[in-house]
Short mmCIF file of C-alpha atoms and ligand atoms in Angstrom, two decimals:
data_model
loop_
_atom_site.label_atom_id
_atom_site.label_comp_id
_atom_site.label_asym_id
_atom_site.label_seq_id
_atom_site.Cartn_x
_atom_site.Cartn_y
_atom_site.Cartn_z
CA MET A 1 113.05 86.67 96.77
CA ALA A 2 112.10 85.08 93.47
CA SER A 3 112.27 81.62 95.06
CA ILE A 4 109.56 82.42 97.62
CA ALA A 5 107.54 85.22 95.97
CA THR A 6 106.56 86.71 92.63
CA CYS A 7 108.71 89.71 91.79
CA HIS A 8 107.27 92.64 89.82
CA LYS A 9 109.41 95.42 88.47
CA PRO A 10 107.77 98.87 88.58
CA GLU A 11 108.17 100.97 85.43
CA SER A 12 110.02 103.55 87.49
CA SER A 13 110.57 104.18 91.18
CA ASN A 14 108.62 107.44 91.28
CA PRO A 15 105.70 107.50 93.76
CA GLU A 16 103.04 107.46 91.03
CA ALA A 17 104.47 104.36 89.34
CA LEU A 18 104.83 102.55 92.68
CA LEU A 19 101.24 103.37 93.64
CA GLY A 20 100.05 102.21 90.20
CA LEU A 21 101.76 98.85 90.74
CA ALA A 22 100.42 98.47 94.30
CA GLU A 23 96.89 99.23 93.05
CA SER A 24 97.07 96.86 90.11
CA LEU A 25 98.13 94.04 92.47
CA ASP A 26 95.86 95.24 95.31
CA VAL A 27 98.76 95.11 97.76
CA ALA A 28 97.56 95.13 101.40
CA LEU A 29 100.75 96.53 102.92
CA THR A 30 103.76 98.11 101.23
CA VAL A 31 107.16 98.18 102.95
CA VAL A 32 109.69 100.53 101.37
CA GLY A 33 113.30 99.32 101.40
CA PRO A 34 115.54 102.04 99.95
CA GLU A 35 115.73 105.74 100.81
CA ALA A 36 115.17 107.33 97.38
CA PRO A 37 111.41 106.58 97.02
CA LEU A 38 110.86 107.74 100.62
CA VAL A 39 112.62 111.05 100.01
CA ALA A 40 110.60 111.35 96.77
CA GLY A 41 107.30 111.07 98.68
CA ALA A 42 106.09 107.49 98.07
CA VAL A 43 104.54 107.32 101.54
CA ASP A 44 102.68 110.63 101.10
CA ARG A 45 101.22 109.40 97.80
CA PHE A 46 100.15 105.98 99.16
CA ARG A 47 98.48 107.56 102.19
CA GLN A 48 96.56 110.03 100.00
CA ALA A 49 95.27 107.03 98.09
CA GLY A 50 94.33 105.21 101.31
CA ARG A 51 96.93 102.41 100.99
CA LEU A 52 98.81 101.08 104.02
CA ILE A 53 102.56 101.64 103.81
CA ILE A 54 105.57 101.49 106.13
CA GLY A 55 108.02 104.37 105.94
CA PRO A 56 108.32 108.11 106.65
CA THR A 57 106.73 110.88 104.60
CA ALA A 58 109.02 113.01 102.42
CA ALA A 59 109.10 115.65 105.19
CA ALA A 60 110.22 113.11 107.81
CA ALA A 61 112.63 111.38 105.39
CA ARG A 62 114.71 114.59 105.38
CA LEU A 63 116.40 113.06 108.46
CA GLU A 64 118.30 110.96 105.91
CA GLY A 65 117.87 113.08 102.78
CA SER A 66 119.68 116.10 104.21
CA LYS A 67 122.56 115.92 106.69
CA LEU A 68 121.94 119.58 107.57
CA PHE A 69 118.25 118.96 108.30
CA ALA A 70 119.29 116.07 110.56
CA LYS A 71 121.85 118.20 112.42
CA GLN A 72 119.36 121.04 112.93
CA ALA A 73 116.68 118.62 114.11
CA MET A 74 119.12 117.09 116.62
CA GLN A 75 119.97 120.56 117.92
CA ARG A 76 116.27 121.38 118.35
CA PHE A 77 115.54 118.08 120.11
CA GLY A 78 118.67 118.10 122.31
CA VAL A 79 120.04 114.88 120.79
CA PRO A 80 123.81 114.40 121.35
CA THR A 81 125.84 114.70 118.13
CA ALA A 82 129.16 116.10 116.84
CA ARG A 83 129.70 119.87 116.57
CA TYR A 84 129.30 121.06 112.95
CA GLU A 85 129.14 123.94 110.50
CA ALA A 86 127.37 123.92 107.13
CA VAL A 87 128.94 125.63 104.10
CA GLU A 88 127.89 126.23 100.49
CA ASP A 89 130.99 127.74 98.94
CA TYR A 90 134.70 127.15 99.02
CA ALA A 91 135.70 130.40 100.77
CA ALA A 92 133.26 129.82 103.63
CA ALA A 93 134.43 126.20 103.85
CA VAL A 94 138.08 127.16 104.19
CA SER A 95 137.34 129.70 106.88
CA ALA A 96 135.16 127.18 108.78
CA LEU A 97 137.97 124.59 108.59
CA GLY A 98 140.06 126.88 110.81
CA ARG A 99 137.60 126.23 113.63
CA PHE A 100 138.12 122.43 113.59
CA SER A 101 141.06 120.21 114.45
CA TYR A 102 142.21 117.12 112.50
CA PRO A 103 141.05 114.59 111.58
CA VAL A 104 137.88 116.34 110.47
CA VAL A 105 134.78 114.89 108.79
CA LEU A 106 133.29 116.32 105.57
CA LYS A 107 129.78 115.27 104.56
CA ALA A 108 127.84 115.95 101.38
CA ASP A 109 124.44 117.27 102.47
CA GLY A 110 122.37 115.16 100.05
CA LEU A 111 121.95 111.44 99.31
CA ALA A 112 125.19 109.84 98.09
CA ALA A 113 124.67 106.07 98.53
CA GLY A 114 127.12 105.84 101.43
CA LYS A 115 129.87 107.61 99.49
CA GLY A 116 129.43 111.22 100.59
CA VAL A 117 131.42 111.13 103.84
CA LEU A 118 135.15 111.83 103.92
CA ILE A 119 137.45 111.74 106.92
CA VAL A 120 140.52 113.86 106.17
CA GLN A 121 143.77 114.05 108.09
CA ASP A 122 145.18 117.47 107.27
CA ARG A 123 144.43 120.85 105.76
CA GLN A 124 145.67 120.00 102.27
CA GLU A 125 143.54 116.86 102.07
CA ALA A 126 140.56 118.82 103.43
CA GLU A 127 140.89 121.53 100.78
CA GLU A 128 141.11 118.98 97.97
CA ALA A 129 138.09 117.09 99.29
CA LEU A 130 136.03 120.28 99.72
CA ARG A 131 136.83 121.30 96.14
CA SER A 132 135.69 117.97 94.72
CA LEU A 133 132.56 117.88 96.89
CA LEU A 134 131.46 121.48 96.24
CA SER A 135 132.21 121.35 92.49
CA GLY A 136 129.97 118.30 92.06
CA ALA A 137 132.91 116.15 90.88
CA LEU A 138 132.58 113.66 93.73
CA VAL A 139 128.85 113.05 94.31
CA GLY A 140 127.16 115.57 91.99
CA GLY A 141 124.54 117.97 93.38
CA ALA A 142 124.44 116.11 96.73
CA GLY A 143 127.73 117.87 97.55
CA SER A 144 126.69 121.43 96.71
CA ARG A 145 126.25 121.93 100.46
CA VAL A 146 128.74 120.37 102.88
CA VAL A 147 128.55 119.72 106.60
CA ILE A 148 131.94 120.02 108.32
CA GLU A 149 131.91 117.98 111.48
CA GLU A 150 134.04 117.29 114.53
CA TYR A 151 135.64 113.82 114.44
CA LEU A 152 134.36 111.46 117.13
CA SER A 153 136.14 108.36 118.33
CA GLY A 154 134.67 105.27 119.90
CA GLU A 155 132.89 102.16 118.74
CA GLU A 156 130.11 102.44 116.16
CA VAL A 157 126.71 100.87 116.79
CA SER A 158 123.61 100.77 114.60
CA PHE A 159 120.42 101.21 116.59
CA ILE A 160 117.18 100.71 114.65
CA ALA A 161 113.63 101.16 115.93
CA LEU A 162 110.20 100.88 114.33
CA SER A 163 107.80 103.75 114.93
CA ASP A 164 104.18 104.43 114.06
CA GLY A 165 104.70 108.17 114.57
CA GLU A 166 104.08 107.94 118.30
CA HIS A 167 105.33 104.67 119.78
CA VAL A 168 108.87 103.41 119.39
CA LEU A 169 109.76 99.72 119.27
CA PRO A 170 113.53 99.10 119.42
CA LEU A 171 115.16 96.25 117.49
CA ALA A 172 118.29 94.45 118.72
CA PRO A 173 121.53 96.41 118.31
CA THR A 174 123.79 95.67 115.33
CA GLN A 175 127.24 96.64 114.18
CA ASP A 176 128.12 97.46 110.56
CA HIS A 177 131.60 97.30 108.99
CA LYS A 178 131.77 100.21 106.58
CA ALA A 179 135.39 100.17 105.42
CA ILE A 180 136.29 97.94 102.47
CA PHE A 181 139.28 96.18 104.10
CA ASP A 182 139.90 94.18 107.30
CA GLY A 183 140.68 96.21 110.41
CA ASP A 184 138.41 99.05 109.17
CA LYS A 185 141.03 100.11 106.59
CA GLY A 186 140.39 101.70 103.20
CA PRO A 187 137.54 103.79 101.84
CA ASN A 188 133.99 103.63 103.17
CA THR A 189 131.42 101.45 101.42
CA GLY A 190 127.69 100.92 101.87
CA GLY A 191 128.66 98.20 104.39
CA MET A 192 130.80 95.05 104.06
CA GLY A 193 129.12 93.02 106.79
CA ALA A 194 127.19 93.29 110.03
CA TYR A 195 126.25 91.26 113.05
CA CYS A 196 123.32 91.32 115.44
CA ASP A 197 123.99 90.56 119.07
CA ALA A 198 122.10 91.81 122.14
CA ARG A 199 125.46 92.10 123.95
CA ILE A 200 126.58 94.99 121.69
CA LEU A 201 124.88 97.30 124.22
CA THR A 202 124.32 96.78 127.92
CA PRO A 203 120.67 97.18 128.97
CA ALA A 204 121.63 100.55 130.50
CA GLN A 205 123.22 101.73 127.24
CA ALA A 206 120.20 100.59 125.23
CA SER A 207 117.84 102.58 127.49
CA GLU A 208 120.14 105.59 127.26
CA VAL A 209 119.90 105.45 123.45
CA MET A 210 116.10 105.24 123.67
CA GLU A 211 115.86 108.13 126.17
CA ARG A 212 118.42 110.46 124.60
CA VAL A 213 118.01 109.70 120.89
CA MET A 214 115.06 107.67 119.63
CA LEU A 215 112.25 109.07 121.81
CA PRO A 216 113.36 112.73 121.50
CA VAL A 217 113.48 112.37 117.70
CA VAL A 218 110.08 110.72 117.37
CA ASN A 219 108.49 113.15 119.85
CA GLY A 220 110.23 116.15 118.29
CA MET A 221 109.25 115.26 114.73
CA ARG A 222 105.64 114.84 115.84
CA ARG A 223 105.70 118.24 117.60
CA ASP A 224 107.20 119.82 114.46
CA GLY A 225 104.24 118.58 112.42
CA CYS A 226 106.08 115.86 110.51
CA PRO A 227 105.62 112.67 112.52
CA PHE A 228 108.14 109.92 111.81
CA SER A 229 106.78 106.49 110.97
CA GLY A 230 108.75 103.53 109.69
CA PHE A 231 112.23 102.33 110.58
CA LEU A 232 114.44 104.95 112.20
CA TYR A 233 118.11 104.01 112.10
CA ALA A 234 120.58 105.89 114.28
CA GLY A 235 124.24 105.39 113.40
CA LEU A 236 125.87 105.98 116.80
CA MET A 237 129.36 106.54 118.08
CA MET A 238 129.68 105.22 121.63
CA THR A 239 132.02 107.90 122.99
CA ASP A 240 133.43 108.35 126.48
CA ALA A 241 130.69 110.97 126.93
CA GLY A 242 127.93 108.52 125.93
CA PRO A 243 126.20 107.79 122.61
CA LYS A 244 126.39 110.48 119.89
CA VAL A 245 124.54 110.34 116.57
CA LEU A 246 126.65 110.17 113.39
CA GLU A 247 123.72 109.93 111.01
CA PHE A 248 120.12 108.88 110.61
CA ASN A 249 118.74 106.53 107.99
CA VAL A 250 115.00 106.31 107.52
CA ARG A 251 114.91 102.59 106.72
CA LEU A 252 116.42 99.30 107.83
CA GLY A 253 120.18 99.37 107.22
CA ASP A 254 121.90 97.24 104.62
CA PRO A 255 123.59 94.90 105.69
CA GLU A 256 122.14 95.27 109.23
CA ALA A 257 118.70 94.06 108.10
CA GLN A 258 119.98 90.61 107.12
CA PRO A 259 121.27 89.49 110.57
CA LEU A 260 118.34 91.30 112.25
CA MET A 261 115.86 89.22 110.28
CA LEU A 262 117.66 86.00 111.23
CA SER A 263 117.81 86.86 114.93
CA LEU A 264 114.21 88.05 115.14
CA ASP A 265 111.86 85.37 116.43
CA SER A 266 108.55 87.21 115.98
CA ASP A 267 106.62 87.10 112.72
CA LEU A 268 107.36 90.51 111.22
CA ALA A 269 104.18 90.82 109.11
CA PRO A 270 101.68 91.51 111.95
CA VAL A 271 104.20 93.86 113.57
CA LEU A 272 104.48 95.87 110.35
CA MET A 273 100.70 95.87 109.94
CA ALA A 274 100.32 97.24 113.48
CA ALA A 275 102.92 99.94 112.74
CA ALA A 276 101.13 100.99 109.54
CA ARG A 277 97.86 101.29 111.49
CA GLY A 278 99.39 103.30 114.36
CA GLU A 279 98.90 100.42 116.79
CA LEU A 280 102.46 99.69 117.89
CA ALA A 281 101.68 100.31 121.59
CA ALA A 282 100.36 96.76 121.89
CA VAL A 283 103.31 95.06 120.15
CA SER A 284 106.51 93.53 121.47
CA LEU A 285 109.26 91.61 119.69
CA ASP A 286 110.82 88.25 120.62
CA TRP A 287 114.52 87.69 119.94
CA GLN A 288 115.95 84.18 120.05
CA GLY A 289 118.92 85.48 121.90
CA CYS A 290 120.95 84.01 119.02
CA PRO A 291 123.53 86.27 117.41
CA SER A 292 123.63 86.40 113.59
CA VAL A 293 126.33 87.46 111.18
CA CYS A 294 126.20 88.69 107.57
CA VAL A 295 129.29 88.80 105.36
CA VAL A 296 128.95 90.80 102.14
CA LEU A 297 130.57 89.33 99.02
CA ALA A 298 131.49 92.24 96.77
CA SER A 299 132.76 92.58 93.20
CA GLU A 300 136.29 93.47 92.23
CA GLY A 301 136.60 97.26 92.09
CA TYR A 302 133.95 98.00 94.73
CA PRO A 303 133.42 100.66 96.19
CA GLY A 304 134.60 102.09 92.86
CA PRO A 305 133.01 100.98 89.57
CA PRO A 306 132.56 97.20 90.01
CA ARG A 307 133.41 94.40 87.60
CA THR A 308 130.13 92.56 86.77
CA GLY A 309 128.82 89.66 84.70
CA ASP A 310 130.80 86.89 86.43
CA LEU A 311 129.19 83.49 87.00
CA ILE A 312 128.44 82.73 90.66
CA SER A 313 128.66 79.18 92.02
CA GLY A 314 128.11 77.49 95.38
CA ILE A 315 125.00 79.25 96.70
CA ASP A 316 123.05 75.97 97.14
CA GLU A 317 125.99 74.41 98.98
CA ALA A 318 126.23 77.47 101.23
CA GLU A 319 122.52 77.31 102.01
CA SER A 320 122.54 73.56 102.65
CA SER A 321 124.90 74.26 105.55
CA GLY A 322 122.15 76.34 107.18
CA ALA A 323 123.10 79.82 105.97
CA LEU A 324 120.73 82.17 104.20
CA VAL A 325 122.19 83.94 101.16
CA PHE A 326 120.59 87.31 100.41
CA HIS A 327 120.98 88.58 96.85
CA ALA A 328 121.95 92.23 96.42
CA GLY A 329 123.55 92.51 92.98
CA THR A 330 122.81 89.34 90.99
CA LYS A 331 121.08 88.59 87.72
CA HIS A 332 119.70 85.43 86.11
CA THR A 333 121.07 84.83 82.60
CA PRO A 334 120.83 81.82 80.26
CA GLU A 335 124.36 80.88 81.39
CA GLY A 336 123.38 81.01 85.06
CA LEU A 337 123.44 83.48 87.93
CA VAL A 338 125.93 86.33 87.44
CA SER A 339 127.18 89.28 89.48
CA ALA A 340 125.42 92.54 88.62
CA GLY A 341 126.54 95.17 91.13
CA GLY A 342 129.07 96.25 93.74
CA ARG A 343 127.69 94.33 96.69
CA VAL A 344 126.64 90.97 95.24
CA LEU A 345 125.55 88.64 98.08
CA GLY A 346 124.98 88.79 101.84
CA VAL A 347 125.83 85.42 103.39
CA THR A 348 124.04 85.22 106.73
CA ALA A 349 123.92 82.63 109.54
CA SER A 350 123.20 82.49 113.26
CA GLY A 351 124.47 80.39 116.13
CA PRO A 352 123.97 79.91 119.87
CA ASP A 353 126.84 82.32 120.50
CA LEU A 354 128.75 84.87 118.43
CA PRO A 355 131.87 82.72 117.80
CA SER A 356 129.75 79.93 116.32
CA ALA A 357 127.64 82.37 114.28
CA ILE A 358 130.86 83.77 112.78
CA ALA A 359 132.24 80.28 112.09
CA ARG A 360 129.02 79.12 110.40
CA THR A 361 128.86 82.22 108.24
CA TYR A 362 132.45 81.93 107.02
CA GLN A 363 131.97 78.19 106.36
CA ALA A 364 129.13 79.12 104.01
CA VAL A 365 131.16 81.97 102.47
CA GLY A 366 133.87 79.40 101.67
CA ARG A 367 131.50 77.51 99.34
CA ILE A 368 130.72 80.51 97.10
CA ARG A 369 132.88 81.61 94.21
CA PHE A 370 132.90 84.25 91.50
CA ARG A 371 135.80 85.92 89.74
CA GLY A 372 137.19 88.93 91.63
CA MET A 373 135.05 88.22 94.73
CA GLN A 374 136.20 90.27 97.72
CA PHE A 375 135.02 90.15 101.33
CA ARG A 376 136.20 91.02 104.81
CA ARG A 377 137.50 88.21 106.99
CA ASP A 378 136.92 89.99 110.30
CA ILE A 379 133.16 90.57 110.43
CA GLY A 380 131.99 90.27 114.05
CA GLN A 381 135.50 90.14 115.55
CA LYS A 382 134.90 93.32 117.54
CA GLY A 383 132.07 91.55 119.35
CA LEU A 384 134.12 88.55 120.51
CA ARG A 385 135.43 90.27 123.64
CA ARG A 386 131.83 90.24 124.92
CA TRP A 387 131.83 86.41 124.71
CA PRO A 388 134.83 85.42 126.85
CA ALA A 389 133.30 82.15 128.08
CA ALA A 390 132.45 80.93 124.59
CA GLN A 391 135.88 81.48 123.08
P1 AMP B 401 127.52 108.59 107.91
O1 AMP B 401 127.05 108.31 106.52
O2 AMP B 401 127.25 109.96 108.40
O3 AMP B 401 127.19 107.49 108.89
O4 AMP B 401 129.11 108.45 107.81
C1 AMP B 401 129.70 107.26 107.33
C2 AMP B 401 130.76 106.82 108.26
O5 AMP B 401 131.71 107.85 108.47
C3 AMP B 401 130.25 106.49 109.66
O6 AMP B 401 129.74 105.20 109.73
C4 AMP B 401 131.52 106.67 110.47
O7 AMP B 401 132.36 105.53 110.34
C5 AMP B 401 132.19 107.82 109.81
N1 AMP B 401 131.82 109.08 110.48
C6 AMP B 401 130.79 109.89 110.18
N2 AMP B 401 130.75 110.97 111.00
C7 AMP B 401 131.80 110.84 111.82
C8 AMP B 401 132.32 111.63 112.91
N3 AMP B 401 131.75 112.79 113.28
N4 AMP B 401 133.42 111.17 113.54
C9 AMP B 401 134.02 110.02 113.17
N5 AMP B 401 133.59 109.24 112.18
C10 AMP B 401 132.49 109.63 111.50
N1 LIG B 402 124.56 100.06 106.74
C1 LIG B 402 124.29 101.42 106.62
C2 LIG B 402 123.27 101.77 105.64
O1 LIG B 402 122.38 101.00 105.33
O2 LIG B 402 123.32 102.87 105.12
#
């Protein structure tokens, strides 16, 4: 961002500090990226002060902030999702386990940066995982309540829509790759890559998701007195019985946002302004029809504690081939740009079809180097069967 805009670092990310910064710069429209300030009430505070902002209030952000709130909301609104039970102590957890078959899914109720979901294969593994979640050893207080959930199989799809509290504007479907290794092996991460391609859902499937998930949630939240505005992200499992919701996020996904931004043809600024003013009814989005792919370059050790401080080379060469390289965990130092987090860069490119978007992205990835760099080599592969003619 620093190459196209002036970056300001707020003193802290609490709502008061963010509002103070927006007021000192007289910011016309604030768009909140991450979930923590939303859950902490940044939108409530900006609205009280009469400043335009995109995102849900703290009450509506509970759709991401609490897995249990999300499950209960889905039950109320009739949104399809996996069967679940919520537990707060080990004895209750063990007795609830008896009512599920394996594999079973265990989810920390609170925010855990993508690390609070465990899929376990047998009773022994489940008991160990429940102990480390409930004791706080795994994700701290976020795990003091656990949702035990039926395991769903199918293909995962990320479906994101923008809402002004009343109207719902769907974005193109995307697919994330959460596991650290190729072939969806290894532990879950925040996301190792994503692609955007209209073909991920048929038009009938996309309308089914709108009718059964997005509209019921936006209408239900409004009826419940906490209207949802901002980006609503449904993580879906496309099961034999239709789409079922795995989770909600209350923001654009990372890394889904990167290919979405490349594939979107419309200027986003007026769309966001209309959303902040409650005027989305009049807005539509243009998509180039071009798929885009983002490959995340991560540090050695990720999703565990990452190795950082390594010099990064080749970004200019990658971008001169037409890719856009998003920075996630980098830092400028006198020696040059270095890695500074688990997910370091998101290398993103589009093409007239998915195979060429994948090829262009990996060509750009090939120009970038830092010590211990790891990335998946199969981002977008699942989508290739929808492009038989182009292969
Ligand atoms: P969540 O943070 O709830 O999206 O969970 C993270 C990942 O765990 C999802 O992207 C899925 O890959 C997996 N997952 C979550 N819930 C389930 C479920 N009920 N059945 C199968 N996989 C799941
Ligand atoms: N890619 C999923 C997320 O942003 O949490």
